[in-house]
PDB file of C-alpha atoms in Angstrom:
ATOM      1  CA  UNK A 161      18.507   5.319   4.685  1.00 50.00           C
ATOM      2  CA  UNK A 162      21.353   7.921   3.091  1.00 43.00           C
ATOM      3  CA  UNK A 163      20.025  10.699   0.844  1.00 45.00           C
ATOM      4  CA  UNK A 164      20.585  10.180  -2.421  1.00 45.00           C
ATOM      5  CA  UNK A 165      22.029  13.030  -4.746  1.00 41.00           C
ATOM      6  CA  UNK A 166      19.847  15.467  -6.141  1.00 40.00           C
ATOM      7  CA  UNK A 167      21.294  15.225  -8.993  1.00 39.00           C
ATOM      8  CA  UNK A 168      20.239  11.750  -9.709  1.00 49.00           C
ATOM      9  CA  UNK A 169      18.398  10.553 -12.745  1.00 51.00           C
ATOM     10  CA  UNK A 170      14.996   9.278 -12.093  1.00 54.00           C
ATOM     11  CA  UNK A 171      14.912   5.444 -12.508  1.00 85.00           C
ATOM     12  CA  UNK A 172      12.835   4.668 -15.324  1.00 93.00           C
ATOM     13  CA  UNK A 173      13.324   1.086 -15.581  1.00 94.00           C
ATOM     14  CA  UNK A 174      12.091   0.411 -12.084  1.00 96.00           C
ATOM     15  CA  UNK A 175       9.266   2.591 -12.405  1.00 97.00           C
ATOM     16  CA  UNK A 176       8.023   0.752 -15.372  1.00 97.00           C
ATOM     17  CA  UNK A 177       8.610  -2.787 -13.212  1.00 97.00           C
ATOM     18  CA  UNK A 178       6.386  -1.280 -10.418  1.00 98.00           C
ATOM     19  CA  UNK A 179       3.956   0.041 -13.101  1.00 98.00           C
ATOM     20  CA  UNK A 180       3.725  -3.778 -14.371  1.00 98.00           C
ATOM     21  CA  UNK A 181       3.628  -5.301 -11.041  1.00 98.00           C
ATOM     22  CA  UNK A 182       1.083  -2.882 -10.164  1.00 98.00           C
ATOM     23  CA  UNK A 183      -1.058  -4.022 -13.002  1.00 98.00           C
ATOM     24  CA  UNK A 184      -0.790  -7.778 -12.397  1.00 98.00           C
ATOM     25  CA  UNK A 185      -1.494  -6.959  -8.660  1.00 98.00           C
ATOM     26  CA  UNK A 186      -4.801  -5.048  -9.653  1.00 98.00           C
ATOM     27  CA  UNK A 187      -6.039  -7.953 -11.988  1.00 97.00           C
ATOM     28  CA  UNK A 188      -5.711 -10.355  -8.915  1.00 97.00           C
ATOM     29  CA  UNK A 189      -7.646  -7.961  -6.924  1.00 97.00           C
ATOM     30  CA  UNK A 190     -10.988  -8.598  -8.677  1.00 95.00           C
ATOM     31  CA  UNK A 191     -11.763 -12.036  -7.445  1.00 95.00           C
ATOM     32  CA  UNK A 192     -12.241  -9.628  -4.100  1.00 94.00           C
ATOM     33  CA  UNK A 193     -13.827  -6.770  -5.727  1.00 91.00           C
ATOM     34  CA  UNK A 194     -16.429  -9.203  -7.189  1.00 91.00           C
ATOM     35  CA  UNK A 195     -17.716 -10.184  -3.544  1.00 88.00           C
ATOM     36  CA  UNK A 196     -17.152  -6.630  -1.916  1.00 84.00           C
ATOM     37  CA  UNK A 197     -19.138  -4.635  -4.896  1.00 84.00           C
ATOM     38  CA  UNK A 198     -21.484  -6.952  -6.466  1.00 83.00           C
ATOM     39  CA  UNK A 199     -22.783  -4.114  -9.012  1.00 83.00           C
ATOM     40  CA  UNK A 200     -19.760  -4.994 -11.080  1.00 83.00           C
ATOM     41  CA  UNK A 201     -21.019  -7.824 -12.560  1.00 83.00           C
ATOM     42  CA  UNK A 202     -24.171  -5.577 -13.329  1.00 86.00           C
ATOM     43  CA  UNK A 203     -22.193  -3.623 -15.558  1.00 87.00           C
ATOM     44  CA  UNK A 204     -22.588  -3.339 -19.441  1.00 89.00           C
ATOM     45  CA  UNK A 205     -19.087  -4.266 -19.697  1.00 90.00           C
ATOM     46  CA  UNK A 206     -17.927  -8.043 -19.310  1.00 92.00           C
ATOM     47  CA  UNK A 207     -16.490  -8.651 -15.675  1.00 91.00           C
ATOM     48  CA  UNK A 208     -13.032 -10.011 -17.504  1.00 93.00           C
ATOM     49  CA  UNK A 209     -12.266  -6.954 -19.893  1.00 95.00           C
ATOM     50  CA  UNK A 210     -13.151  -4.492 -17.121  1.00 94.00           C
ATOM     51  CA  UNK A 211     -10.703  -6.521 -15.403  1.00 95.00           C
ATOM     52  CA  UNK A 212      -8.133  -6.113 -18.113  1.00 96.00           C
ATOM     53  CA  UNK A 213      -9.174  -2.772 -18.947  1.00 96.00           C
ATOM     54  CA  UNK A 214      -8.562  -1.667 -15.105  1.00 96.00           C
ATOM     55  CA  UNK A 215      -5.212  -3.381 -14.503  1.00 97.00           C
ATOM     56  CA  UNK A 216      -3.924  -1.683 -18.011  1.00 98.00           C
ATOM     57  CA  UNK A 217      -4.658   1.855 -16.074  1.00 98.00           C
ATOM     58  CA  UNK A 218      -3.625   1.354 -13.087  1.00 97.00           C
ATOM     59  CA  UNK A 219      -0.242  -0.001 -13.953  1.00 98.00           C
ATOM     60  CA  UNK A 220      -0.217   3.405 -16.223  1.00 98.00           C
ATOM     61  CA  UNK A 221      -0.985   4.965 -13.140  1.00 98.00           C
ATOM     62  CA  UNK A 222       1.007   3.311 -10.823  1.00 98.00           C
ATOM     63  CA  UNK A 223       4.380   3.824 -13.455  1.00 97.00           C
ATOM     64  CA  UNK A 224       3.878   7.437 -13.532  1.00 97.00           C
ATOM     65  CA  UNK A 225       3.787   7.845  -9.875  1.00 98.00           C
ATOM     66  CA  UNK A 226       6.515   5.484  -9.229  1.00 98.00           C
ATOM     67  CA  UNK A 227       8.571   7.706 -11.692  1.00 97.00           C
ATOM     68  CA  UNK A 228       7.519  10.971  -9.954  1.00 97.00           C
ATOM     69  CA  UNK A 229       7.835   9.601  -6.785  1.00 97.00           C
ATOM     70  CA  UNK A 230      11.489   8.309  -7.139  1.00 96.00           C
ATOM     71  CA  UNK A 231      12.194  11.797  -8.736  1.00 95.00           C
ATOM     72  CA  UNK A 232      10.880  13.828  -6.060  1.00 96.00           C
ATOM     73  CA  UNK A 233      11.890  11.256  -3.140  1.00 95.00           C
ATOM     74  CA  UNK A 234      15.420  10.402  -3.727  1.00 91.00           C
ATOM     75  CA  UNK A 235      17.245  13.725  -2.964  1.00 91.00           C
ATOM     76  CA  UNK A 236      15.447  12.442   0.248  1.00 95.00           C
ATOM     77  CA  UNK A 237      16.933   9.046   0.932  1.00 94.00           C
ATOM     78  CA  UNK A 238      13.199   7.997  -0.205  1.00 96.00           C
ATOM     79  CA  UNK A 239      13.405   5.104  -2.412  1.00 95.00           C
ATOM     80  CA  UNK A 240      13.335   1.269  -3.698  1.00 96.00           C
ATOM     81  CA  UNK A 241      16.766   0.687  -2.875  1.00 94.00           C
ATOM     82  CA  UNK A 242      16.991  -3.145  -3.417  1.00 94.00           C
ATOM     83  CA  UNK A 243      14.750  -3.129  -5.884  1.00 95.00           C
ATOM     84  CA  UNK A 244      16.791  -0.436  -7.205  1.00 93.00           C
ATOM     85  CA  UNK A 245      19.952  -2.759  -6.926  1.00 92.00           C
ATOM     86  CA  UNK A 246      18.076  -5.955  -8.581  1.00 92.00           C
ATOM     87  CA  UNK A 247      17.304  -3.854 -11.702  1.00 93.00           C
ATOM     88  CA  UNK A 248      19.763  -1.775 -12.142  1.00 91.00           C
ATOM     89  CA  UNK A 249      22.462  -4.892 -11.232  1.00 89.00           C
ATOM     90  CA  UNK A 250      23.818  -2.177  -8.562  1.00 87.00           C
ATOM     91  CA  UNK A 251      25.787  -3.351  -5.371  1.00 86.00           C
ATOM     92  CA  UNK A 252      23.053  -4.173  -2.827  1.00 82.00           C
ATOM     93  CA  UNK A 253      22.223  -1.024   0.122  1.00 84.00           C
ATOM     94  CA  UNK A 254      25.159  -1.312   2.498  1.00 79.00           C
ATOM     95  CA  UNK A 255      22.430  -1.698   5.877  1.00 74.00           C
ATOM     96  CA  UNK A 256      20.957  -4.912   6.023  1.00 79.00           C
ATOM     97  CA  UNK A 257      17.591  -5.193   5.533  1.00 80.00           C
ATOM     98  CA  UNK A 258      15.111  -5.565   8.336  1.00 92.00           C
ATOM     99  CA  UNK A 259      12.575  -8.350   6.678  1.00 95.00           C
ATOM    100  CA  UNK A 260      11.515  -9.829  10.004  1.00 95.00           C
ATOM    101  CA  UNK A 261      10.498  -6.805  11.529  1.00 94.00           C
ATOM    102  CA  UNK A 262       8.712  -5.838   8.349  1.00 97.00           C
ATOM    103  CA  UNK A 263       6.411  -9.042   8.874  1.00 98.00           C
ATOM    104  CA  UNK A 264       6.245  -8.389  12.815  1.00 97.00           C
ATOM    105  CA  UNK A 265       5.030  -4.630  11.960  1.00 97.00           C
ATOM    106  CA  UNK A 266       2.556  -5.647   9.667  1.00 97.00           C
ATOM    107  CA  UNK A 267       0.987  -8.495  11.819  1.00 97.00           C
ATOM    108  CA  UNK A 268       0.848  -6.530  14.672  1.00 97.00           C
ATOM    109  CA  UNK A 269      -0.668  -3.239  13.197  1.00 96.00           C
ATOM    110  CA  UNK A 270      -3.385  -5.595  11.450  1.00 96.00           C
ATOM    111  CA  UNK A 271      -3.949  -7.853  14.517  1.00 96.00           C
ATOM    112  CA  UNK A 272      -4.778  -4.101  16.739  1.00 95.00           C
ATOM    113  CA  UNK A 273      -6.973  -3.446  14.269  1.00 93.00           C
ATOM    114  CA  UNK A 274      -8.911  -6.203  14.289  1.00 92.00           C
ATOM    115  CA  UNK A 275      -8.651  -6.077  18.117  1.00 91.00           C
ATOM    116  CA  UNK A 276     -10.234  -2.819  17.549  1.00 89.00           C
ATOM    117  CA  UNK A 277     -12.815  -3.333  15.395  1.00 82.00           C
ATOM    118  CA  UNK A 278     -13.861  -7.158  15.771  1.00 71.00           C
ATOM    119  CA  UNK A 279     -17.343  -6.465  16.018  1.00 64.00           C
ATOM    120  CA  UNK A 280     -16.771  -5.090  12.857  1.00 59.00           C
ATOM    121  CA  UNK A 281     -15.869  -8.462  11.270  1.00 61.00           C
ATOM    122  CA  UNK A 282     -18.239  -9.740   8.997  1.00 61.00           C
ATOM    123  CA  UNK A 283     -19.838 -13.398  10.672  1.00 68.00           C
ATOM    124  CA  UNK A 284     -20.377 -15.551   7.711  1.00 74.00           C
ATOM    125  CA  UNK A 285     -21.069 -18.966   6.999  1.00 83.00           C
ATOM    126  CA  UNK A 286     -17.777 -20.954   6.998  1.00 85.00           C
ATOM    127  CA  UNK A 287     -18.083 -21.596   3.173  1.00 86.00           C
ATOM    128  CA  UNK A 288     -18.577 -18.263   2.585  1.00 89.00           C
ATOM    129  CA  UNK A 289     -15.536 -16.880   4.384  1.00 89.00           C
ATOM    130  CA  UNK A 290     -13.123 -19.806   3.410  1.00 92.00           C
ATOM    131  CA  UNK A 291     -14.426 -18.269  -0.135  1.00 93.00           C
ATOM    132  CA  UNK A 292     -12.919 -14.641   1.425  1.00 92.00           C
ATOM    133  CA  UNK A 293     -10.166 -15.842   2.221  1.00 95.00           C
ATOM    134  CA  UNK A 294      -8.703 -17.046  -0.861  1.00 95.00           C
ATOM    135  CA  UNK A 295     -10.100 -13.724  -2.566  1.00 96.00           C
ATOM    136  CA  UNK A 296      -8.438 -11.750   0.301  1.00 96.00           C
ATOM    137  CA  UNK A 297      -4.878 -13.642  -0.261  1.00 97.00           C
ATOM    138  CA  UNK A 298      -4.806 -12.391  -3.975  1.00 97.00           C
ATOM    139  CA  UNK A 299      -6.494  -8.924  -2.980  1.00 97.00           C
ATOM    140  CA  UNK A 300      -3.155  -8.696  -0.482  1.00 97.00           C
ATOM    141  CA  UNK A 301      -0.588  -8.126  -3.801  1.00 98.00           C
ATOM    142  CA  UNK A 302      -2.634  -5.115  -4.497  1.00 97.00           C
ATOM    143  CA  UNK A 303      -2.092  -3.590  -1.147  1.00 96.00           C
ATOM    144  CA  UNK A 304       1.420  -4.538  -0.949  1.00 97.00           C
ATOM    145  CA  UNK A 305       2.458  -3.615  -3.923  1.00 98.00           C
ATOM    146  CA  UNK A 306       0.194  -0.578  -5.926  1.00 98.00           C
ATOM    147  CA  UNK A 307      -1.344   0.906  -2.643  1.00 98.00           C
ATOM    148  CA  UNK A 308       2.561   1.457  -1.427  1.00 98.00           C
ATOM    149  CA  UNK A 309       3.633   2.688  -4.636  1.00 98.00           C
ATOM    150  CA  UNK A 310       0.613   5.246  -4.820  1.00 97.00           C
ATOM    151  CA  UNK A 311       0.515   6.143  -1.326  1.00 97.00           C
ATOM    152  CA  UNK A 312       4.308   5.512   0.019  1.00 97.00           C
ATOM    153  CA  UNK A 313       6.694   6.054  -2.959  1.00 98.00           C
ATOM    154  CA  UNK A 314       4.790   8.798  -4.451  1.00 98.00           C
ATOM    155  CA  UNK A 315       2.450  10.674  -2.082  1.00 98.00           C
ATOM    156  CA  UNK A 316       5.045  10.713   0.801  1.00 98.00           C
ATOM    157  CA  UNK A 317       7.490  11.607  -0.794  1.00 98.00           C
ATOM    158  CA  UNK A 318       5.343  14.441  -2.698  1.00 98.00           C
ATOM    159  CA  UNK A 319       4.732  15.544   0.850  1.00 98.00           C
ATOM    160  CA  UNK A 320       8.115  15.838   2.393  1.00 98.00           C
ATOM    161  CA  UNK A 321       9.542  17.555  -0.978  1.00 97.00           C
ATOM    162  CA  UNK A 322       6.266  20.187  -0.158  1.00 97.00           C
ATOM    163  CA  UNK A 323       7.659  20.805   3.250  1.00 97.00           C
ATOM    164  CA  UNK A 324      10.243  21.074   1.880  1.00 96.00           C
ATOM    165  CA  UNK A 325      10.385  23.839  -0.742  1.00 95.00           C
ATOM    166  CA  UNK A 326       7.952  25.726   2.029  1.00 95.00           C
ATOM    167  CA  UNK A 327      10.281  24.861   5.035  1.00 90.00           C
ATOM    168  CA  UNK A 328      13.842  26.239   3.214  1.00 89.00           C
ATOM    169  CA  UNK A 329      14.914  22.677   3.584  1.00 91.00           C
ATOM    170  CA  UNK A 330      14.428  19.552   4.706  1.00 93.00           C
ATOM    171  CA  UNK A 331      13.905  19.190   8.403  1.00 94.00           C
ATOM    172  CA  UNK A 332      13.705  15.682  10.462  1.00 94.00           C
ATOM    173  CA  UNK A 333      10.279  16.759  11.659  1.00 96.00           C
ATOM    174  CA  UNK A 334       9.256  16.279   8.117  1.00 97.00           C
ATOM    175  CA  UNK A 335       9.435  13.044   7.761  1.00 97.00           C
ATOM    176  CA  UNK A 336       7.162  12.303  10.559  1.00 97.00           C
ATOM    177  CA  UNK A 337       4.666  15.209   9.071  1.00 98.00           C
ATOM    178  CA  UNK A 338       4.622  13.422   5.772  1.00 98.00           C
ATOM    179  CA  UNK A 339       4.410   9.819   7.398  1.00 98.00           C
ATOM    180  CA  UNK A 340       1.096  10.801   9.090  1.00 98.00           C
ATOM    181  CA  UNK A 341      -0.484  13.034   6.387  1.00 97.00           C
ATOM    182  CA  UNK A 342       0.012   9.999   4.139  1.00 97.00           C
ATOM    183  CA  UNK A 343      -1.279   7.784   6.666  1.00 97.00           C
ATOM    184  CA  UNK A 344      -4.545   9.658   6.692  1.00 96.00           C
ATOM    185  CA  UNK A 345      -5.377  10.363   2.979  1.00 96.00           C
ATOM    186  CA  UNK A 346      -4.410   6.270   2.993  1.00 95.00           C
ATOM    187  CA  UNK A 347      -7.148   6.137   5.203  1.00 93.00           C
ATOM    188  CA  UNK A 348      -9.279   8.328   3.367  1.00 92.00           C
ATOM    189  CA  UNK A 349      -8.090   6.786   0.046  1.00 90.00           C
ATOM    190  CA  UNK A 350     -10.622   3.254   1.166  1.00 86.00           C
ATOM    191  CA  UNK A 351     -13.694   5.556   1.751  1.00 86.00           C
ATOM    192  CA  UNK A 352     -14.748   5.153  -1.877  1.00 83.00           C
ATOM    193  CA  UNK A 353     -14.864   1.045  -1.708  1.00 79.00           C
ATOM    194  CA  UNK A 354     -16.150   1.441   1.622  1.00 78.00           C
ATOM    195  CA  UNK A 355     -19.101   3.660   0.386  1.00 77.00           C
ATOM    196  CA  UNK A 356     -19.576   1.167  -2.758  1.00 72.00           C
ATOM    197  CA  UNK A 357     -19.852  -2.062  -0.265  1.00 67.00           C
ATOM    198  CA  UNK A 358     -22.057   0.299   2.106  1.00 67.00           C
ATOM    199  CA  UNK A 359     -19.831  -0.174   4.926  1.00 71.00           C
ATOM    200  CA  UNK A 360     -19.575   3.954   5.590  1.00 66.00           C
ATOM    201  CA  UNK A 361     -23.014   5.286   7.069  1.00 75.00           C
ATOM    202  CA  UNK A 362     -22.118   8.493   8.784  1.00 77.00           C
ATOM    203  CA  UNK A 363     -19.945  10.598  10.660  1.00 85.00           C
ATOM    204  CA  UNK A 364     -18.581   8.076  13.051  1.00 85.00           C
ATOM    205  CA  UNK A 365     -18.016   4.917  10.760  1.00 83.00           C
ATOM    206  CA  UNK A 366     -15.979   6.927   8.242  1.00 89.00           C
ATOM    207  CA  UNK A 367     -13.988   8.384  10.930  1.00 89.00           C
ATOM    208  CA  UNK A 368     -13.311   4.721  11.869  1.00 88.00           C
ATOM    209  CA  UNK A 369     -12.879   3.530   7.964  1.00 89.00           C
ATOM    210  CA  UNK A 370      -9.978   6.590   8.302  1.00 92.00           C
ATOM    211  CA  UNK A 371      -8.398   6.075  11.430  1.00 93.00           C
ATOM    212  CA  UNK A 372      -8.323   2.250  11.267  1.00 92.00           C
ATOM    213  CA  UNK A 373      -6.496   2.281   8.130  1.00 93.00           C
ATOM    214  CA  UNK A 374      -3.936   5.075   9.028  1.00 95.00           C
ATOM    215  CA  UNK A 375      -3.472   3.174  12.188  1.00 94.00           C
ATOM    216  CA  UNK A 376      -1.618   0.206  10.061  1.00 95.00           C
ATOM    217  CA  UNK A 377      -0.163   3.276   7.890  1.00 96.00           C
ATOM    218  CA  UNK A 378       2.041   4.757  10.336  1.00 97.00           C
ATOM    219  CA  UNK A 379       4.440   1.994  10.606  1.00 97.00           C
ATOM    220  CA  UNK A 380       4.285   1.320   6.307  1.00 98.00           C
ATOM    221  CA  UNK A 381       5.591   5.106   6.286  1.00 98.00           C
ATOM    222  CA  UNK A 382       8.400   4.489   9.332  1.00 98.00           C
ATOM    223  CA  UNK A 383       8.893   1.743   7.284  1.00 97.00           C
ATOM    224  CA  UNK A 384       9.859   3.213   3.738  1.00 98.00           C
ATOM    225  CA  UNK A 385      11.514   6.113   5.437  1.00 97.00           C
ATOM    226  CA  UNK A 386      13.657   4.312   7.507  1.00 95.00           C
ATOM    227  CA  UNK A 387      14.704   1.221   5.229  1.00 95.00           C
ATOM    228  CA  UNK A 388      12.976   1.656   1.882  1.00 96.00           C
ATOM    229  CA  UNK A 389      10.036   1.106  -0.405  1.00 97.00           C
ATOM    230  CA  UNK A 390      10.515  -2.553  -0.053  1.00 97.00           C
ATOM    231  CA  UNK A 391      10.424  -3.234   3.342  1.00 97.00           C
ATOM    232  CA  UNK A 392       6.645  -1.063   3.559  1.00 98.00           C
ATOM    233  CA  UNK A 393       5.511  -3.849   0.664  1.00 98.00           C
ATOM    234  CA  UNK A 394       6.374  -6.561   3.067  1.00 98.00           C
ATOM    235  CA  UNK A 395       4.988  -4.872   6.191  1.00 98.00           C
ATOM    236  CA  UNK A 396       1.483  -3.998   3.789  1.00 98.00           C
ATOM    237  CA  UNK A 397       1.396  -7.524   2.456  1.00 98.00           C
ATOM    238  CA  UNK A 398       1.766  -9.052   5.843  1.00 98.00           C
ATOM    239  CA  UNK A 399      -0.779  -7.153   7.283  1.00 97.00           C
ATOM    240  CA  UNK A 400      -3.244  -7.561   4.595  1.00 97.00           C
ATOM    241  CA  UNK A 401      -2.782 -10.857   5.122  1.00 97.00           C
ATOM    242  CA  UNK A 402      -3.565 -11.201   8.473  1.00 97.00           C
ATOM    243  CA  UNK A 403      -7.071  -8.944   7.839  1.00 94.00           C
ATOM    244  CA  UNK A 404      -8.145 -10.690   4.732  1.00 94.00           C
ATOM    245  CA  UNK A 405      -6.715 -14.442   5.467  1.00 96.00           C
ATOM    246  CA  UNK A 406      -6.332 -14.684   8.435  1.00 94.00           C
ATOM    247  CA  UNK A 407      -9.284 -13.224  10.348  1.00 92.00           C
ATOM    248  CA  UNK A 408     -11.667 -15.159   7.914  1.00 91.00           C
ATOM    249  CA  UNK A 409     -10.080 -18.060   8.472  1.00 93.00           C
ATOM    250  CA  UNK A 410     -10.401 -17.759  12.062  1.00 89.00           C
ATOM    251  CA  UNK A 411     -14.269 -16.833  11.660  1.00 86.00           C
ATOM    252  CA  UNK A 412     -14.788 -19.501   9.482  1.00 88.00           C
ATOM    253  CA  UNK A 413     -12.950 -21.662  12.882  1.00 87.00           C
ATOM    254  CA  UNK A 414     -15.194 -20.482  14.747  1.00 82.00           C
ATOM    255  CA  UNK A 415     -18.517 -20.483  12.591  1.00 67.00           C
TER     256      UNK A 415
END
């Protein structure tokens, strides 16, 4: 993807419209969140306005770091290009757009890591995981959509301005540096869920909680380097599908 000038405003409008997606996308992660950290319906606070309360901050969230990422990421050739181009009612990026690998990407970093960590899967009685699955479907705008703008938009493109500044310049290694440093702290960034749902006990299961997750990372980064913002949404989504949809669905098959 060509650098963008430096001098380029940052785009406020489409920050804002990832800060609002981002917020709609966190309200339809909760049916999931319910299942995967029970306590929440335990708290002194009614499931539905901790619900709306949540969204409201993470689409604050979400906007901010949207607008700092696009500020810091742009000079870069990081970006939302075509989102860029919807909002803005700009002249569309002049590469086409690889969709279709996108989905492949996604399926097939999701699918190795469920090849990897099968025994890890969660056998269920087939009303319970047909329940998953629908939970999982809406859970999948959250990663697609917030989880890319926190740890894609903004965080790699924090990175690679970092290198940067340090490095005199920007240097093609970079890119790859800040694709698998953001890889890992998206890893990291599921420890906290993981912990809440008890899924992390020790040493070797939140190395695995990490890796597994920066394993599907790596190609979301190539991804949003290479083509844009966009195409690491579809690539996320598709993947997310495949773990939370798909995989239950198959369970519940063979249940």
């Amino acid at each position: 993807m060509p650098a963008l000038p430096a001098t380029r405003a940052p785009r406020l409008k489409l920050a804002l419209a990832l800060g609002i997606a981002s917020a709609i996308a966190t309200l339809a992660l909760f049916p999931y969140l319910i299942v995967l950290m029970p306590r929440l319906t335990r708290l002194p606070i009614s499931v539905p306005l901790l619900a709306i309360t949540q969204s409201l901050q993470a689409g604050a969230l979400c906007g901010v770091l949207a607008w700092l990422g696009l500020w810091l990421g742009e000079r870069y050739g990081l970006g939302a290009p075509w989102l860029r181009a919807w909002i803005y009612r700009e002249a569309p990026p002049p590469a086409r757009g690889k969709w279709l690998w996108a989905v492949l990407l996604g399926i097939v970093s999701a699918v190795l890591v469920l090849a990897l960590d099968w025994h890890g899967q969660v056998h269920a009685p087939a009303s319970r995981l047909l329940d998953q699955a629908w939970r999982g479907a809406l859970a999948s705008f959250y990663g697609g959509i917030a989880e890319e703008t926190q740890c894609r938009l903004f965080l790699m493109s924090l990175l690679l301005w970092l290198l940067a500044r340090v490095g005199g310049g920007v240097r093609p290694w970079m890119y790859g540096a800040a694709i698998v440093l953001a890889a890992l702290l998206f890893g990291a960034g599921h420890l906290p869920a993981a912990f809440s749902a008890g899924m992390a006990h020790g040493p070797l299961s939140i190395g695995r909680i990490i890796l597994l997750n920066a394993l599907v990372g790596l190609p979301f980064g190539w991804l949003f380097w290479k083509y844009g913002l966009e195409h690491a949404m579809v690539a996320h989504f598709s993947a997310d599908l495949v773990l939370h949809v798909g995989a239950q669905l198959a369970l519940a098959a063979l249940a």
